[in-house]
């Protein structure tokens, strides 16, 4: 596993590895973007390597990262993008578009299960077993442990391959159009979370 | 109150009254489109008049209505469009686009209340008191009562005016873009209801 570690931003040289779609995930101190700070952003170009960027407290900018994510020619691949999109917008003002969310694609195709976590998807569709042990660790630690770095990396390393598998299913089941519409709405869903509709289904009757 | 009653479809002559946006609602035998048949479609051009169309059992076509609703130059104004859009797609294969939903606009602006029903909106924003008494009546009756016709009509008569008021609020509160994104997604939300995701929030974590 090749992990490139960065403080504050991805280096320009490493940013140049990203010529296509970008797998991305974030680690925070918790699930509330207004309370829990962003600690790590991890990216993968889909070649089996990952860039893990440690974000400082009160850091407001990351120009290389921002440039990559704002590029509308690259799809940003998330697992449960709703959360990460909100975090990236809240911290850096970045609106990620277009996006693909493997959790939504899983919901739309793996109708035989209610387990749409990343771990379950990777095990079933790619026969890869990842550990979720570091998920609830202290991501604001100044020195991230090797285990944390590896955890952060594994969360993005397989997203391209997973997207591929799920996209095949979406096509097979005639649900690509529905998925695309969900992905187009996702950045708005994330912004509504930030401004206070995080616990309402905006489309519900009551 | 001017109500034009039709059986099966709106007449061509009356369809010509619709030169702008269209207020629309439906009455069914219940809330499950696969079980409960469509009985009435009501429309208003926003001039204080309404067309109430009685739909026959197993009716598969309504060409004049379809032509009106498929016209992408006219916004279709609904209150809780999610349901009516699903019903219209299920019965006539019509995808209504673009749409405006006064319930979603209400959710996005009337943040001081959790009452986003049509009755509450009309009372507060237009000072109009409508009766909801006929809501749960037998809409499949061969002869609709005068009270039912009036109920059906009042559900569309004020939607243009209500949209206006809510649109002002959306602009005032800087939420038009969010509302537009919700409206764009709404037809997909309705189709997901029809194919089996009616009780899941597709954007939820779990
Ligand atoms: N309300 C919520 N409940 C649980 N997990 C949530 C969540 N909102 C965001 N998440 C995050 O969603 C990610 C995907 O979860 P899952 O694999 O179970 O689908 C997890 O991030 P990480 O995997 O980056 O730690 C988790 O922290
Ligand atoms: N799950 C649900 N619960 C309640 N009402 C629902 C519903 N799904 C659709 N509706 C319909 O939503 C419409 C708007 O409701 P409200 O005014 O309370 O917001 C009502 O139609 P009608 O007004 O055409 O009878 C109601 O029948």
mmCIF file of C-alpha atoms in Angstrom, chain A residues 41-201:
data_model
loop_
_atom_site.group_PDB
_atom_site.id
_atom_site.type_symbol
_atom_site.label_atom_id
_atom_site.label_comp_id
_atom_site.label_asym_id
_atom_site.label_seq_id
_atom_site.Cartn_x
_atom_site.Cartn_y
_atom_site.Cartn_z
ATOM 1 C CA UNK A 41 -8.747 14.417 3.763
ATOM 2 C CA UNK A 42 -7.714 11.341 1.833
ATOM 3 C CA UNK A 43 -7.685 10.926 -1.934
ATOM 4 C CA UNK A 44 -6.862 8.205 -4.403
ATOM 5 C CA UNK A 45 -6.432 8.380 -8.173
ATOM 6 C CA UNK A 46 -7.551 4.750 -8.340
ATOM 7 C CA UNK A 47 -4.110 3.263 -9.009
ATOM 8 C CA UNK A 48 -3.693 1.570 -5.637
ATOM 9 C CA UNK A 49 -2.056 4.590 -4.027
ATOM 10 C CA UNK A 50 -3.486 7.253 -1.734
ATOM 11 C CA UNK A 51 -2.695 10.773 -0.563
ATOM 12 C CA UNK A 52 -3.507 11.409 3.076
ATOM 13 C CA UNK A 53 -3.637 15.102 3.961
ATOM 14 C CA UNK A 54 -3.590 16.158 7.588
ATOM 15 C CA UNK A 55 -5.590 19.357 8.095
ATOM 16 C CA UNK A 56 -4.599 21.810 10.848
ATOM 17 C CA UNK A 57 -6.987 23.308 13.377
ATOM 18 C CA UNK A 58 -8.605 26.440 11.918
ATOM 19 C CA UNK A 59 -7.043 25.811 8.527
ATOM 20 C CA UNK A 60 -9.112 27.722 5.985
ATOM 21 C CA UNK A 61 -7.367 26.974 2.711
ATOM 22 C CA UNK A 62 -5.908 24.105 0.730
ATOM 23 C CA UNK A 63 -5.435 25.491 -2.778
ATOM 24 C CA UNK A 64 -4.168 22.366 -4.523
ATOM 25 C CA UNK A 65 -6.885 20.210 -3.018
ATOM 26 C CA UNK A 66 -9.482 22.846 -3.848
ATOM 27 C CA UNK A 67 -8.352 23.023 -7.460
ATOM 28 C CA UNK A 68 -8.641 19.250 -7.835
ATOM 29 C CA UNK A 69 -12.074 19.019 -6.260
ATOM 30 C CA UNK A 70 -13.549 21.979 -8.093
ATOM 31 C CA UNK A 71 -12.625 20.539 -11.477
ATOM 32 C CA UNK A 72 -15.944 19.683 -13.065
ATOM 33 C CA UNK A 73 -14.294 17.284 -15.496
ATOM 34 C CA UNK A 74 -13.488 14.850 -12.686
ATOM 35 C CA UNK A 75 -16.112 12.893 -10.877
ATOM 36 C CA UNK A 76 -15.520 12.787 -7.131
ATOM 37 C CA UNK A 77 -16.259 9.283 -5.833
ATOM 38 C CA UNK A 78 -17.466 9.095 -2.221
ATOM 39 C CA UNK A 79 -18.944 6.532 0.075
ATOM 40 C CA UNK A 80 -21.751 8.432 1.840
ATOM 41 C CA UNK A 81 -20.747 11.654 0.114
ATOM 42 C CA UNK A 82 -23.491 13.552 1.906
ATOM 43 C CA UNK A 83 -21.267 13.946 4.940
ATOM 44 C CA UNK A 84 -17.924 14.613 3.247
ATOM 45 C CA UNK A 85 -19.423 17.083 0.785
ATOM 46 C CA UNK A 86 -20.853 19.054 3.702
ATOM 47 C CA UNK A 87 -17.514 18.965 5.534
ATOM 48 C CA UNK A 88 -15.543 20.123 2.496
ATOM 49 C CA UNK A 89 -17.984 22.919 1.807
ATOM 50 C CA UNK A 90 -18.007 24.021 5.426
ATOM 51 C CA UNK A 91 -14.222 24.055 5.750
ATOM 52 C CA UNK A 92 -12.970 25.197 2.377
ATOM 53 C CA UNK A 93 -16.071 26.478 0.563
ATOM 54 C CA UNK A 94 -15.631 23.729 -2.020
ATOM 55 C CA UNK A 95 -18.699 22.465 -3.873
ATOM 56 C CA UNK A 96 -17.771 19.029 -5.205
ATOM 57 C CA UNK A 97 -19.445 18.362 -8.532
ATOM 58 C CA UNK A 98 -20.062 15.987 -10.233
ATOM 59 C CA UNK A 99 -20.149 13.240 -7.621
ATOM 60 C CA UNK A 100 -20.771 9.505 -7.409
ATOM 61 C CA UNK A 101 -21.831 8.025 -4.070
ATOM 62 C CA UNK A 102 -21.247 4.315 -3.599
ATOM 63 C CA UNK A 103 -23.679 4.165 -0.675
ATOM 64 C CA UNK A 104 -26.541 5.480 -2.787
ATOM 65 C CA UNK A 105 -25.571 3.173 -5.660
ATOM 66 C CA UNK A 106 -25.541 0.317 -3.158
ATOM 67 C CA UNK A 107 -28.997 1.249 -1.883
ATOM 68 C CA UNK A 108 -30.305 1.329 -5.444
ATOM 69 C CA UNK A 109 -28.898 -2.045 -6.459
ATOM 70 C CA UNK A 110 -28.128 -4.244 -3.442
ATOM 71 C CA UNK A 111 -31.831 -4.443 -2.642
ATOM 72 C CA UNK A 112 -31.366 -7.844 -1.019
ATOM 73 C CA UNK A 113 -29.609 -6.366 2.009
ATOM 74 C CA UNK A 114 -29.847 -3.400 4.343
ATOM 75 C CA UNK A 115 -26.081 -3.376 4.878
ATOM 76 C CA UNK A 116 -24.795 -0.548 2.737
ATOM 77 C CA UNK A 117 -21.608 0.237 4.673
ATOM 78 C CA UNK A 118 -18.296 0.433 2.835
ATOM 79 C CA UNK A 119 -17.015 -2.697 4.551
ATOM 80 C CA UNK A 120 -19.998 -4.764 3.417
ATOM 81 C CA UNK A 121 -19.771 -3.471 -0.131
ATOM 82 C CA UNK A 122 -16.070 -4.200 -0.444
ATOM 83 C CA UNK A 123 -16.438 -7.666 0.989
ATOM 84 C CA UNK A 124 -19.285 -8.619 -1.287
ATOM 85 C CA UNK A 125 -18.371 -6.931 -4.542
ATOM 86 C CA UNK A 126 -14.559 -6.971 -4.453
ATOM 87 C CA UNK A 127 -13.826 -9.723 -1.952
ATOM 88 C CA UNK A 128 -11.721 -7.287 0.069
ATOM 89 C CA UNK A 129 -11.822 -7.284 3.828
ATOM 90 C CA UNK A 130 -11.088 -3.909 5.442
ATOM 91 C CA UNK A 131 -10.762 -3.158 9.130
ATOM 92 C CA UNK A 132 -12.952 -0.415 10.612
ATOM 93 C CA UNK A 133 -11.071 -0.408 13.909
ATOM 94 C CA UNK A 134 -9.541 3.057 13.596
ATOM 95 C CA UNK A 135 -12.847 4.647 12.553
ATOM 96 C CA UNK A 136 -13.514 5.995 16.003
ATOM 97 C CA UNK A 137 -10.002 7.058 16.900
ATOM 98 C CA UNK A 138 -8.733 10.556 17.718
ATOM 99 C CA UNK A 139 -8.206 12.028 14.286
ATOM 100 C CA UNK A 140 -7.070 15.373 15.718
ATOM 101 C CA UNK A 141 -3.931 13.753 17.175
ATOM 102 C CA UNK A 142 -0.844 15.651 16.075
ATOM 103 C CA UNK A 143 0.927 12.459 15.152
ATOM 104 C CA UNK A 144 -1.348 10.106 13.323
ATOM 105 C CA UNK A 145 -0.448 6.476 13.929
ATOM 106 C CA UNK A 146 0.506 4.115 11.140
ATOM 107 C CA UNK A 147 -2.777 2.304 11.759
ATOM 108 C CA UNK A 148 -4.704 5.538 11.277
ATOM 109 C CA UNK A 149 -2.890 6.357 8.055
ATOM 110 C CA UNK A 150 -3.619 2.901 6.708
ATOM 111 C CA UNK A 151 -7.244 3.144 7.754
ATOM 112 C CA UNK A 152 -7.617 6.522 6.069
ATOM 113 C CA UNK A 153 -6.025 5.176 2.891
ATOM 114 C CA UNK A 154 -8.139 2.010 2.719
ATOM 115 C CA UNK A 155 -11.260 4.160 2.808
ATOM 116 C CA UNK A 156 -10.394 5.536 -0.646
ATOM 117 C CA UNK A 157 -8.170 2.879 -2.253
ATOM 118 C CA UNK A 158 -11.000 0.721 -3.566
ATOM 119 C CA UNK A 159 -13.657 3.302 -4.375
ATOM 120 C CA UNK A 160 -12.904 3.367 -8.111
ATOM 121 C CA UNK A 161 -13.224 -0.407 -8.357
ATOM 122 C CA UNK A 162 -16.361 -0.382 -6.213
ATOM 123 C CA UNK A 163 -17.912 2.353 -8.333
ATOM 124 C CA UNK A 164 -17.240 0.203 -11.409
ATOM 125 C CA UNK A 165 -19.051 -2.796 -9.922
ATOM 126 C CA UNK A 166 -21.993 -0.751 -8.715
ATOM 127 C CA UNK A 167 -22.270 1.098 -12.006
ATOM 128 C CA UNK A 168 -22.575 -2.275 -13.780
ATOM 129 C CA UNK A 169 -25.424 -3.134 -11.448
ATOM 130 C CA UNK A 170 -27.119 0.209 -11.990
ATOM 131 C CA UNK A 171 -27.011 -0.375 -15.738
ATOM 132 C CA UNK A 172 -28.136 -3.980 -15.424
ATOM 133 C CA UNK A 173 -31.104 -2.940 -13.298
ATOM 134 C CA UNK A 174 -31.987 0.112 -15.404
ATOM 135 C CA UNK A 175 -31.370 2.524 -12.557
ATOM 136 C CA UNK A 176 -28.518 4.729 -13.804
ATOM 137 C CA UNK A 177 -30.833 7.661 -14.478
ATOM 138 C CA UNK A 178 -32.233 7.487 -10.960
ATOM 139 C CA UNK A 179 -28.729 7.271 -9.528
ATOM 140 C CA UNK A 180 -27.545 10.234 -11.577
ATOM 141 C CA UNK A 181 -30.456 12.330 -10.346
ATOM 142 C CA UNK A 182 -29.598 11.388 -6.751
ATOM 143 C CA UNK A 183 -25.949 12.312 -7.300
ATOM 144 C CA UNK A 184 -26.930 15.652 -8.819
ATOM 145 C CA UNK A 185 -29.052 16.433 -5.781
ATOM 146 C CA UNK A 186 -26.459 15.274 -3.244
ATOM 147 C CA UNK A 187 -24.518 18.578 -2.933
ATOM 148 C CA UNK A 188 -27.782 20.348 -2.121
ATOM 149 C CA UNK A 189 -28.684 17.636 0.391
ATOM 150 C CA UNK A 190 -25.284 18.277 2.036
ATOM 151 C CA UNK A 191 -25.795 22.049 2.122
ATOM 152 C CA UNK A 192 -29.239 21.637 3.668
ATOM 153 C CA UNK A 193 -27.548 19.595 6.408
ATOM 154 C CA UNK A 194 -25.220 22.488 7.150
ATOM 155 C CA UNK A 195 -27.956 25.109 7.359
ATOM 156 C CA UNK A 196 -30.203 23.113 9.661
ATOM 157 C CA UNK A 197 -32.225 20.494 7.770
ATOM 158 C CA UNK A 198 -29.917 17.679 8.850
ATOM 159 C CA UNK A 199 -32.621 15.735 10.640
ATOM 160 C CA UNK A 200 -35.471 16.261 8.172
ATOM 161 C CA UNK A 201 -36.244 14.402 5.000
#
